[in-house]
Coordinates of C-alpha atoms and ligand atoms in Angstrom, one line a residue:
X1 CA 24.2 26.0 -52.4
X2 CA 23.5 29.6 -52.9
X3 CA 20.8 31.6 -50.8
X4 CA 18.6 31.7 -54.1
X5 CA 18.8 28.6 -55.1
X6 CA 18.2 27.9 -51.6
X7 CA 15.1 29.6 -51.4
X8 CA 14.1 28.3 -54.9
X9 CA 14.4 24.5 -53.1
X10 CA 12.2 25.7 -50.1
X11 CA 9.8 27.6 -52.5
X12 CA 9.4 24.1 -54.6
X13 CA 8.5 22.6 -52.1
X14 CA 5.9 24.8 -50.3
X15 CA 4.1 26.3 -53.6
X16 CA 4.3 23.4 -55.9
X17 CA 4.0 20.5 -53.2
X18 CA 2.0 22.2 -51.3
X19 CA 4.1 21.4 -47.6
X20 CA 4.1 23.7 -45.1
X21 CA 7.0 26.2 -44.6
X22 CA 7.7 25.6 -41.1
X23 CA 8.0 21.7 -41.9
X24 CA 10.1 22.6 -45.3
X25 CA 12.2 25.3 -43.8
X26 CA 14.0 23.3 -40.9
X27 CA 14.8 20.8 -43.3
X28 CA 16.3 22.1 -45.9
X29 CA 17.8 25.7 -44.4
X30 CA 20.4 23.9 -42.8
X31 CA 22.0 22.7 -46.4
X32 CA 23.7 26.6 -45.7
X33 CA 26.5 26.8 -42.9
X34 CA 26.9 30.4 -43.1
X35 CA 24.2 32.1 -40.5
X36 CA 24.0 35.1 -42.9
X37 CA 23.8 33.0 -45.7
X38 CA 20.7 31.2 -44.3
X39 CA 19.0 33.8 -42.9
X40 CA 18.8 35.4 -46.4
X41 CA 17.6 32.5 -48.0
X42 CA 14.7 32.4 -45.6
X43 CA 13.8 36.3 -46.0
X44 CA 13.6 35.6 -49.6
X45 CA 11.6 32.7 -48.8
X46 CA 9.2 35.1 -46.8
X47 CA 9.6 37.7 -49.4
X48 CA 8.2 36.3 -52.4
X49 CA 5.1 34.0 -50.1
X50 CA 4.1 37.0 -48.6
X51 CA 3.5 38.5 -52.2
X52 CA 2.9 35.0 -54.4
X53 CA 0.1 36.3 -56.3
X54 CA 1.2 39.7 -56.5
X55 CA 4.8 39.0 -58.3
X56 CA 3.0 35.8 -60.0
X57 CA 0.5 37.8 -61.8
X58 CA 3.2 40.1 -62.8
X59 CA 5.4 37.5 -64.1
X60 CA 2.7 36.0 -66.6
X61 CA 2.0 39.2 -67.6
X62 CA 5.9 39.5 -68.6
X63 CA 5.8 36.1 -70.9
X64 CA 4.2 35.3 -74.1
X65 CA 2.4 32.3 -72.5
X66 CA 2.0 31.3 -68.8
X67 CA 3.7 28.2 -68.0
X68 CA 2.5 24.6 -67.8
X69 CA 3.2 21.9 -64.6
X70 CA 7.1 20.8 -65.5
X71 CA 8.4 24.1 -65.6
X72 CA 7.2 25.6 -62.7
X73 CA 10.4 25.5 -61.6
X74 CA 11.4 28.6 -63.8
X75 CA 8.3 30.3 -63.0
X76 CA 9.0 30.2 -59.4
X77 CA 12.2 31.2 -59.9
X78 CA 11.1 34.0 -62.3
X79 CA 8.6 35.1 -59.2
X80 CA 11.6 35.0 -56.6
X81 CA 13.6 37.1 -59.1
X82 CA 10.9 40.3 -59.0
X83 CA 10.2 39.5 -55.5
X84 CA 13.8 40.5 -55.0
X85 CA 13.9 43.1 -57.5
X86 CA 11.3 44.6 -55.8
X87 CA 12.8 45.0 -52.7
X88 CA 14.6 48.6 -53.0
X89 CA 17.0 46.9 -49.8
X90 CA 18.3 44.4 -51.8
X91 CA 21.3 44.7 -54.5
X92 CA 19.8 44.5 -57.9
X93 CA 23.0 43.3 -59.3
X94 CA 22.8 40.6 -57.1
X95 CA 19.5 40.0 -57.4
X96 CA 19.5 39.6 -61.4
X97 CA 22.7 37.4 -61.6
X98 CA 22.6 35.3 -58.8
X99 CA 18.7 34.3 -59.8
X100 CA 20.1 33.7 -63.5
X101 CA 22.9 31.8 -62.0
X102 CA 20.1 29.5 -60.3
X103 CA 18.4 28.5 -63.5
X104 CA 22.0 27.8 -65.4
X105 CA 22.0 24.9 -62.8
X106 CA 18.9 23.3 -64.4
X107 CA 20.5 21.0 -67.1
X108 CA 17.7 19.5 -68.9
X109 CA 16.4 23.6 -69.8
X110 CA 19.6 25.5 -71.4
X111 CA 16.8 27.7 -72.2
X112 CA 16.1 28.8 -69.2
X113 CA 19.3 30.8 -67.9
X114 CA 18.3 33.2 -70.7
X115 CA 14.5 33.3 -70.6
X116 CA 15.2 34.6 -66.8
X117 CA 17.8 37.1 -67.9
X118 CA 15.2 38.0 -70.5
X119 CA 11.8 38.8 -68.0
X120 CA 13.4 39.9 -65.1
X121 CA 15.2 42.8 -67.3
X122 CA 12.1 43.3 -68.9
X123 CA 10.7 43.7 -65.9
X124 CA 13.1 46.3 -64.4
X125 CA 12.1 48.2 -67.7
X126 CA 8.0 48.0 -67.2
X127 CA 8.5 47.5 -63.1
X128 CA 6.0 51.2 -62.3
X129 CA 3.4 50.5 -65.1
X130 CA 2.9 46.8 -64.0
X131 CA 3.0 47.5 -60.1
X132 CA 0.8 50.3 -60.7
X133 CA -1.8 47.8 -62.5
X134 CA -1.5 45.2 -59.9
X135 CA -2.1 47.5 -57.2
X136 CA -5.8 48.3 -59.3
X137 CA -7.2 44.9 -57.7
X138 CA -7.1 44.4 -53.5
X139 CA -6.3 40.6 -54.3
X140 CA -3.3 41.6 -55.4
X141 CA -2.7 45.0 -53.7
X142 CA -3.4 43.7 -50.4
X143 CA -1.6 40.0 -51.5
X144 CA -4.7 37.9 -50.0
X145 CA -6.8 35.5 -51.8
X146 CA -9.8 36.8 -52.4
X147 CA -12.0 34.4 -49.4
X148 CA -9.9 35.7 -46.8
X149 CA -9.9 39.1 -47.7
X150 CA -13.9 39.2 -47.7
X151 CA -13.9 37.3 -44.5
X152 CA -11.6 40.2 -43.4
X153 CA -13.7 42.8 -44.8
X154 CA -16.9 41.4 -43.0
X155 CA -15.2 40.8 -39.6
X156 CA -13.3 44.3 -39.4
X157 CA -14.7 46.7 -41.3
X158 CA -12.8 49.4 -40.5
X159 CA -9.1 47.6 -39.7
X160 CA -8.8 45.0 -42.4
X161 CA -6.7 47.2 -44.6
X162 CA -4.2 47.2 -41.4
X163 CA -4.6 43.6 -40.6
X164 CA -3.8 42.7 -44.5
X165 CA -1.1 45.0 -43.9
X166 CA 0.4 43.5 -40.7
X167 CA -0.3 39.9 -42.2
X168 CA 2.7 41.1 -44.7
X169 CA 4.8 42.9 -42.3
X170 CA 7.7 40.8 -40.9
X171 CA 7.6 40.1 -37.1
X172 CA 10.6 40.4 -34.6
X173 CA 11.4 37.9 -32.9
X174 CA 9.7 37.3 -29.3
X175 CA 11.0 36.1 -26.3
X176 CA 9.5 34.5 -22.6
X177 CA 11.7 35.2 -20.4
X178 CA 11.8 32.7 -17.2
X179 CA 10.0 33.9 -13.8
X180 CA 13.3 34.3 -12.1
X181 CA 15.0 36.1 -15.1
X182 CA 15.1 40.0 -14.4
X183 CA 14.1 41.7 -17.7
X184 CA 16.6 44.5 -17.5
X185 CA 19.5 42.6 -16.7
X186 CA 19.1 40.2 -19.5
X187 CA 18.4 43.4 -21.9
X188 CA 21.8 44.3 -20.8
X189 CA 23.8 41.1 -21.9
X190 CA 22.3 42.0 -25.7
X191 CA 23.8 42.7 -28.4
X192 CA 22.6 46.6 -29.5
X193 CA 22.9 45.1 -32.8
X194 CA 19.5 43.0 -32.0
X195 CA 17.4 46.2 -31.1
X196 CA 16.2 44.3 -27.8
X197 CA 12.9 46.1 -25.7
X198 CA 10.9 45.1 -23.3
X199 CA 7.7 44.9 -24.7
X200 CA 4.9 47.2 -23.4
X201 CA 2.7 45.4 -21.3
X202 CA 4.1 42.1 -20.7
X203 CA 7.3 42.6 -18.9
X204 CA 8.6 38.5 -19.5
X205 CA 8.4 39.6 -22.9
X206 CA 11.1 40.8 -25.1
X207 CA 11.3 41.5 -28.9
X208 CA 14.7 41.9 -31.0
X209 CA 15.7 41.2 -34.8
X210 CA 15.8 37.7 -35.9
X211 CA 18.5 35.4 -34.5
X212 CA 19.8 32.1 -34.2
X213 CA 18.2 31.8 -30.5
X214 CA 20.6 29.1 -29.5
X215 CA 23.2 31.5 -29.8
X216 CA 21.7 34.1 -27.1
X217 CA 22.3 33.7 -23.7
X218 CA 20.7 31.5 -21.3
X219 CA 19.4 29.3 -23.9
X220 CA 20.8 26.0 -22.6
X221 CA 20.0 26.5 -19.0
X222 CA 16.3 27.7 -19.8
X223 CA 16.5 31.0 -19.3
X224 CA 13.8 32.0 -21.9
X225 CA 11.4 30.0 -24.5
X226 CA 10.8 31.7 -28.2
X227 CA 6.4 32.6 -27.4
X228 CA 4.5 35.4 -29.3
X229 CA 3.2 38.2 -26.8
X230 CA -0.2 37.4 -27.8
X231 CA 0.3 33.7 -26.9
X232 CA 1.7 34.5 -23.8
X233 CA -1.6 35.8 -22.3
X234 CA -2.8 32.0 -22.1
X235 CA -1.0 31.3 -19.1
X236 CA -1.6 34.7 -17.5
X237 CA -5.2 34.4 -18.1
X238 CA -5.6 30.4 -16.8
X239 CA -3.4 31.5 -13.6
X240 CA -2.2 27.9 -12.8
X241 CA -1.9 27.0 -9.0
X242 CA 0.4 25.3 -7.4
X243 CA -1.2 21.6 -6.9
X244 CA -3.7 21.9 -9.3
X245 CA -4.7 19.4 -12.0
X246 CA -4.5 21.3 -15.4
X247 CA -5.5 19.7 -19.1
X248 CA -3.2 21.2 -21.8
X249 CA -5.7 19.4 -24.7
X250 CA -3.8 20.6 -27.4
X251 CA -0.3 21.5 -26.5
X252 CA 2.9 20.7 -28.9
X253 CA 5.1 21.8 -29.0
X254 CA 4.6 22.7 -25.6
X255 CA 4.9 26.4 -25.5
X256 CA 1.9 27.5 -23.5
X257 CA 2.5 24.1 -21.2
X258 CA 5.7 25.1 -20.1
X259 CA 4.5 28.6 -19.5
X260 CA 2.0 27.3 -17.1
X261 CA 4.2 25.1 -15.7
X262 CA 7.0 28.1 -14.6
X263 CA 3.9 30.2 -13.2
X264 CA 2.9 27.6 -11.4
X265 CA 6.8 27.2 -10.1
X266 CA 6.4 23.8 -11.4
X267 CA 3.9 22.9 -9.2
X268 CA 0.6 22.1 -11.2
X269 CA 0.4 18.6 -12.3
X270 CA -0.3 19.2 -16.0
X271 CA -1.6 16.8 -18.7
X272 CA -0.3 18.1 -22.2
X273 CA -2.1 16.1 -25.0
X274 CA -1.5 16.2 -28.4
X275 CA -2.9 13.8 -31.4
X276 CA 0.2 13.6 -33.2
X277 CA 3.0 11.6 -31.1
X278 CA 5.7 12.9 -32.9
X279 CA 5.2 16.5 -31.9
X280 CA 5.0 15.5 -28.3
X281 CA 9.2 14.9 -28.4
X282 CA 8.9 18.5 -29.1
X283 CA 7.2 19.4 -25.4
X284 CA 9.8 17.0 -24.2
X285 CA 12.8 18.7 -25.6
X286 CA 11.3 21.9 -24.2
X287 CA 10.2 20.8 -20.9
X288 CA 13.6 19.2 -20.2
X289 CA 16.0 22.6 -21.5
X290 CA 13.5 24.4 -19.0
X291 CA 13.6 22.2 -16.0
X292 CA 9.6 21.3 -16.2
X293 CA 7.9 18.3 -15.7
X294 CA 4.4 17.1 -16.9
X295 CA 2.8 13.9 -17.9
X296 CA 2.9 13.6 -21.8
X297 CA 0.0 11.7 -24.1
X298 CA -0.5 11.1 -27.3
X299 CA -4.3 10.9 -27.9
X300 CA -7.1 12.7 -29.6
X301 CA -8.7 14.9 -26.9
X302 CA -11.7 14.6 -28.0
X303 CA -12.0 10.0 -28.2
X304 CA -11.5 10.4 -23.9
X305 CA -12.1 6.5 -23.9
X306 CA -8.4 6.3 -25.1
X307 CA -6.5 8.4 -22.5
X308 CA -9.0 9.7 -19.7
X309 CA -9.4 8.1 -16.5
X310 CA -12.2 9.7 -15.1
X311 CA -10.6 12.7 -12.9
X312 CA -12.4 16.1 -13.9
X313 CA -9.5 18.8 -13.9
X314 CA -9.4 22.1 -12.2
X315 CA -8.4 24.0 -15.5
X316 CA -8.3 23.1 -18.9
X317 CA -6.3 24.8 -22.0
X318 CA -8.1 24.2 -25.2
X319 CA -5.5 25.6 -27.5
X320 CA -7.7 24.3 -30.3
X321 CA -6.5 23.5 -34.1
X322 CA -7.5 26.4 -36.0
X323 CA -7.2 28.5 -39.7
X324 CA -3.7 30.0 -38.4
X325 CA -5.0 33.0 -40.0
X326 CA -3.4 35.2 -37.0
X327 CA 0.6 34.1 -37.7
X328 CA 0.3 34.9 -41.2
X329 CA 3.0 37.2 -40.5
X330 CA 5.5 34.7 -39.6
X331 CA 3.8 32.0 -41.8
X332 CA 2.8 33.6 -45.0
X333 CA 2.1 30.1 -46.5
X334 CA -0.8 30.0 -44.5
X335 CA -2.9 32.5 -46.9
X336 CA -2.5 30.2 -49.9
X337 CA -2.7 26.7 -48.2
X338 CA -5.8 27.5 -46.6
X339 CA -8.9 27.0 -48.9
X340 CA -12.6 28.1 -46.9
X341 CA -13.8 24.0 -47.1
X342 CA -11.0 23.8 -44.2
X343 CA -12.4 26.4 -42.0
X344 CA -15.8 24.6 -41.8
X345 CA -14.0 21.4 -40.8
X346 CA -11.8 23.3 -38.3
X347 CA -15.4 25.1 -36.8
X348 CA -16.6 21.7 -36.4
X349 CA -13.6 20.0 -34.9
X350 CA -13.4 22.8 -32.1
X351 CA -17.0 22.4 -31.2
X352 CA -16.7 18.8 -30.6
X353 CA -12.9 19.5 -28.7
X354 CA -15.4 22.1 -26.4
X355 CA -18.5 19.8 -25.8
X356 CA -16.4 16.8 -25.4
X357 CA -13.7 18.5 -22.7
X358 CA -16.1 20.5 -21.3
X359 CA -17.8 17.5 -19.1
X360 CA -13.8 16.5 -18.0
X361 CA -13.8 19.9 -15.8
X362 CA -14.8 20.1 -12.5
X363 CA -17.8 22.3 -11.1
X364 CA -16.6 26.1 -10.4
X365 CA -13.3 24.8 -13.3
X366 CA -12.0 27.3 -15.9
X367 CA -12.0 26.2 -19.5
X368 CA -9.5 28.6 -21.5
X369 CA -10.7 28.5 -25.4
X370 CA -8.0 29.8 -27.4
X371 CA -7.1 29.9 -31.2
X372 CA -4.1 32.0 -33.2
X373 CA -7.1 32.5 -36.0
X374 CA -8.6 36.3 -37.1
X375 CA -12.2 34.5 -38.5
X376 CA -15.0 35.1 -36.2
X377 CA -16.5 31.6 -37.1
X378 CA -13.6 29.7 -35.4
X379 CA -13.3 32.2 -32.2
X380 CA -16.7 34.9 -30.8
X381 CA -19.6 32.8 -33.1
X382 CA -17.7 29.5 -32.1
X383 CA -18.0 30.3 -28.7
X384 CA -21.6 32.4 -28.7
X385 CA -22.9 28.7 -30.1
X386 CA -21.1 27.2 -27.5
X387 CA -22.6 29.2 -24.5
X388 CA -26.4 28.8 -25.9
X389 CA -26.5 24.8 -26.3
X390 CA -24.2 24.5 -22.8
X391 CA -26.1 25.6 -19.8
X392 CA -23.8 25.3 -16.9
X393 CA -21.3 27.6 -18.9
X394 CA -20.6 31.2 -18.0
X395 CA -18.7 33.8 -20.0
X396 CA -16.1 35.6 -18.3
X397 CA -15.0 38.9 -20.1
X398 CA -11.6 39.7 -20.1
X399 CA -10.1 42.7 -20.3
X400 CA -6.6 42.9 -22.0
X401 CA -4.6 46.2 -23.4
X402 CA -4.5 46.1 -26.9
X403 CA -6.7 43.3 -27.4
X404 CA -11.0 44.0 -28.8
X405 CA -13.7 42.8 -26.9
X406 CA -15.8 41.0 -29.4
X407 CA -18.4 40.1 -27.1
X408 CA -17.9 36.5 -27.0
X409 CA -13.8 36.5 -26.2
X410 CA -11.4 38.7 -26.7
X411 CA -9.2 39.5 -30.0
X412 CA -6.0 40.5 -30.5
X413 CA -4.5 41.8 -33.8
X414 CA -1.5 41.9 -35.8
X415 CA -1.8 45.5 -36.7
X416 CA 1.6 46.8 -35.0
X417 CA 4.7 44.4 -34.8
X418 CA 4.6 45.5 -31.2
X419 CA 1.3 43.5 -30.0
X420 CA 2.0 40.1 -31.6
X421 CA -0.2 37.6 -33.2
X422 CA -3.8 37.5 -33.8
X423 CA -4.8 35.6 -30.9
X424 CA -8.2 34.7 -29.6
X425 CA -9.4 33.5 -26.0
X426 CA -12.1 33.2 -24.1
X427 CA -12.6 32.2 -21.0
X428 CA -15.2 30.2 -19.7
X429 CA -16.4 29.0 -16.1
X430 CA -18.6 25.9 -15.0
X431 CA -21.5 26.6 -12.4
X432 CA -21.7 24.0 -10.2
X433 CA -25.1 24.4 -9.5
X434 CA -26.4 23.0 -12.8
Ligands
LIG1 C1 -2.3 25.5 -32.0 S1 -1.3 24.1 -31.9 C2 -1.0 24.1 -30.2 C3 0.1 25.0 -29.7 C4 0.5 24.8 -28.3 N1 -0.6 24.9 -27.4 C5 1.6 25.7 -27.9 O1 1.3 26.7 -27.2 O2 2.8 25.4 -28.1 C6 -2.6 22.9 -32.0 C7 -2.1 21.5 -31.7 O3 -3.3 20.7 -31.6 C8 -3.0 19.3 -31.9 N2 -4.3 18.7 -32.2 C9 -5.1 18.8 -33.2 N3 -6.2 18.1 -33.1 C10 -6.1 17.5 -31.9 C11 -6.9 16.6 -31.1 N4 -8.1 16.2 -31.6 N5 -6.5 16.1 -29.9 C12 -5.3 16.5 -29.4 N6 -4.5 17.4 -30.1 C13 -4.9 17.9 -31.3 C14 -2.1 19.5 -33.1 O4 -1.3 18.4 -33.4 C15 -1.3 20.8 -32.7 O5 -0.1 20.4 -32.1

C-alpha cells in the first residue's frame, strides 16, 4: 500500500460514499506502518478535499467527456494527481508516476494507467492557463461551495476572504497541557524539529507540527489532551468549582469534560451525556489516561424523561451539535458534506437542546452555549431568539483576545493558525427572581 493509493482508498470513501474523514481516516490510515508514510497519505488526503472542486473542475476540463458513476475511481485519482501536482513542495516525478502506478492496480480498466499518464501531463502543459481560469469564479478560487460562501459573505463582510482562506490553511497541531504541567519545561523536552510555542494567550496551550501524539511525552500518564485553543476557552469561561454539580449535555469524546474536570482538580461531580453510546467509550478512554472521574450516559439531552432525575445543576455545558463550519481547516470534508437543509435542522435541534436544558439549571446557574460553527443562524441569532422567548435568561458579554463580540456571544475565527478554530459561546445566567 502506497501513500497514493492510500489516499485514493480514503478519498473513495469520503467523496464517493459520502463518510466522514475523521470516521474513514482512523480506519484505513493504519493499513501503512511507516509514520512518514502515513502521514503523507493523509496530507494528500487534506490536499485534494481542501480544493475538490477546484482540481475537479480542472480535471473535466482536461478530458473529452466527464466521467459517469463506475469510474469515479479514475476521476478521483485523476483529481489527487493535480492536487499533487499543484503543490510546488511535492516531487513532480513522484507525483506523476506513483499516481499512474495507482491506476495500473485497477485490473478490470487497462485503460486507465494510460488515460492518467495522458491528463495529468497534459495538465502540466496547460497547468497557468487552466488555474488562471479557475481562479475567474470565487467558488472555485476560494474552493467553497457556493451556500457557504454567501453565508460567509453576509456574516463577515469584510473577513470572509480570510476566513475562506484560513478554512484552507492547514492547522498545527494543539495541545492542553495538565494544571500541574509547567509549560516551559515541557517546551523543553521537544523535539526543535516540531516547532513547539506556547501559544499567546492561553498558557496550557501549545502548538507544534503534526505528530503521532502517543509518541510525545507524558502521553500515557496524562500529561496533556490534543484540544483546539478556541475550544479550550469553554472550561475557562464555565470556571467549574470544586463540589459543584455540572451537565456536560453534549460531551464525546470528552474533551471539554475533562478539561473541566482538571480545573475543578477533579472535584466537580460532572454529568457528561452524549446520544450516541458508542462515543461515550471515547470520554472513558480519556478520562481514565487523565486520572478523571465523571458519571457517563448515554441519552438524548433533550428526552430528560430518560436520564434526569430531577436535580437542577449549578452549570451546564451545551456543546451543541452544529454545521462544523469552524474546523474546516482540520476537516475539509465538512464544506462538501454539508448541504444548507442541514443547518435549518441543526438551528432547530439547538433551540430545543436550550429550552429543554434550560429548566434543568438552578436559579443564579450558568448555561455555557457553545458551537465550533462560523454561521450566525446556529450561534448570535440562535441565541438573540433564545433570550427574547426566555425571560429569566440574562446575557453575559464576554470578553476574549482575539475573539469578536457579535452581540449575542462571542466569535472566534480561523483567520491565523495561531487563534484556533472558529468557535462560538455564549454565556448565559438564570435570575432567580423570575
Ligand atoms: C460538538 S460534539 C461535542 C464535543 C465535546 N463537547 C468535546 O469537547 O469533546 C457534539 C456531540 O453532541 C452529541 N449529540 C448530538 N445530539 C445530542 C443530543 N440530542 N443529546 C446528547 N448528545 C448529543 C454528538 O454525538 C456529539 O458527540
Amino acid at each position: 500500500m502506497t501513500p497514493r493509493h492510500l489516499a485514493l482508498d480514503i478519498l473513495l470513501a469520503v467523496v464517493n460514499k459520502g463518510e466522514s474523514l475523521s470516521a474513514v481516516a482512523p480506519r484505513l490510515l493504519g493499513r501503512i506502518h511507516d509514520s512518514r508514510n502515513r502521514a503523507l497519505a493523509y496530507r494528500l488526503t487534506l490536499d485534494t478535499l481542501r480544493h475538490l472542486n477546484r482540481f475537479s473542475w480542472i480535471r473535466d476540463k482536461l478530458l473529452e467527456r466527464a466521467f459517469t458513476g463506475k469510474d469515479m475511481d479514475v476521476a478521483l485519482l485523476l483529481t489527487l494527481g493535480i492536487s499533487q501536482l499543484s503543490d510546488p513542495d511535492l516531487p513532480v516525478h513522484a507525483s506523476l508516476n506513483e499516481t499512474v502506478e495507482v491506476a495500473k492496480t485497477f485490473k478490470k480498466k487497462p485503460w486507465a494507467a494510460g488515460l492518467v499518464n495522458g491528463v495529468l501531463r497534459n495538465f502540466q502543459r496547460r497547468q497557468e492557463e487552466l488555474t488562471a481560469a479557475a481562479n475567474k469564479q470565487d467558488t472555485l478560487f476560494f474552493s467553497h461551495p457556493q451556500w457557504l460562501l454567501t453565508q460567509l459573505q453576509q456574516a463577515y463582510p469584510n473577513q470572509w476572504r480570510a476566513i475562506a482562506h484560513g478554512n484552507n490553511t492547514p492547522a498545527d497541531l494543539c495541545l492542553r497541557l495538565a494544571p500541574r504541567i509547567d509549560t516551559a519545561d515541557y517546551l523543553a523536552q521537544l523535539s526543535s524539529e516540531l516547532n513547539a510555542h506556547a501559544h499567546a494567550n492561553l498558557p496550557s496551550a501549545i502548538l507544534l507540527n503534526s505528530t503521532d501524539i502517543t509518541s510525545l511525552p507524558g502521553f500515557a500518564t496524562g500529561d496533556f489532551s490534543v484540544q483546539d485553543a478556541s475550544a479550550q476557552q469553554a472550561a475557562h469561561i464555565l470556571q467549574p468549582q470544586a463540589g459543584e454539580t455540572i451537565l456536560d449535555a453534549c460531551a464525546a469524546p470528552g474533551g471539554k469534560t475533562t478539561h473541566l474536570l482538571e480545573l475543578s482538580h477533579n472535584q466537580a461531580q460532572i454529568t457528561a451525556l452524549d446520544i450516541e453510546a458508542k462515543r461515550l467509550e471515547r470520554i472513558q478512554d480519556n478520562l481514565t489516561r487523565l486520572g478523571l472521574t465523571a458519571t457517563l450516559m448515554a441519552a438524548d439531552a433533550s428526552d430528560t424523561a430518560s436520564w434526569w432525575n430531577g436535580q437542577q445543576f449549578d452549570a451546564i455545558l451545551l456543546d451543541a451539535p452544529c454545521s462544523a463550519t469552524g474546523i474546516i481547516r482540520r476537516h475539509p470534508d465538512i464544506k462538501w458534506h454539508r448541504k444548507p437543509k442541514d443547518i435549518e435542522q441543526l438551528v432547530s435541534t439547538q433551540a430545543k437542546l436550550l429550552d429543554t436544558l434550560w429548566r434543568l439549571l438552578k436559579p443564579t446557574g450558568r448555561m455555557l452555549y457553545a458551537t465550533c460553527s462560523l454561521l450566525p443562524s446556529e450561534n448570535s441569532e440562535q441565541i438573540k431568539a433564545f433570550l427574547a422567548r426566555t425571560p429569566n435568561a440574562r446575557h453575559c458579554p464576554l470578553t476574549l483576545a482575539d475573539s469578536h463580540d457579535t452581540g449575542f456571544g462571542t466569535q472566534f475565527l480561523p483567520t491565523d493558525a495561531q487563534h484556533g478554530d472558529g468557535f462560538f459561546y455564549a454565556l448565559l445566567v438564570k435570575d432567580d427572581d423570575k
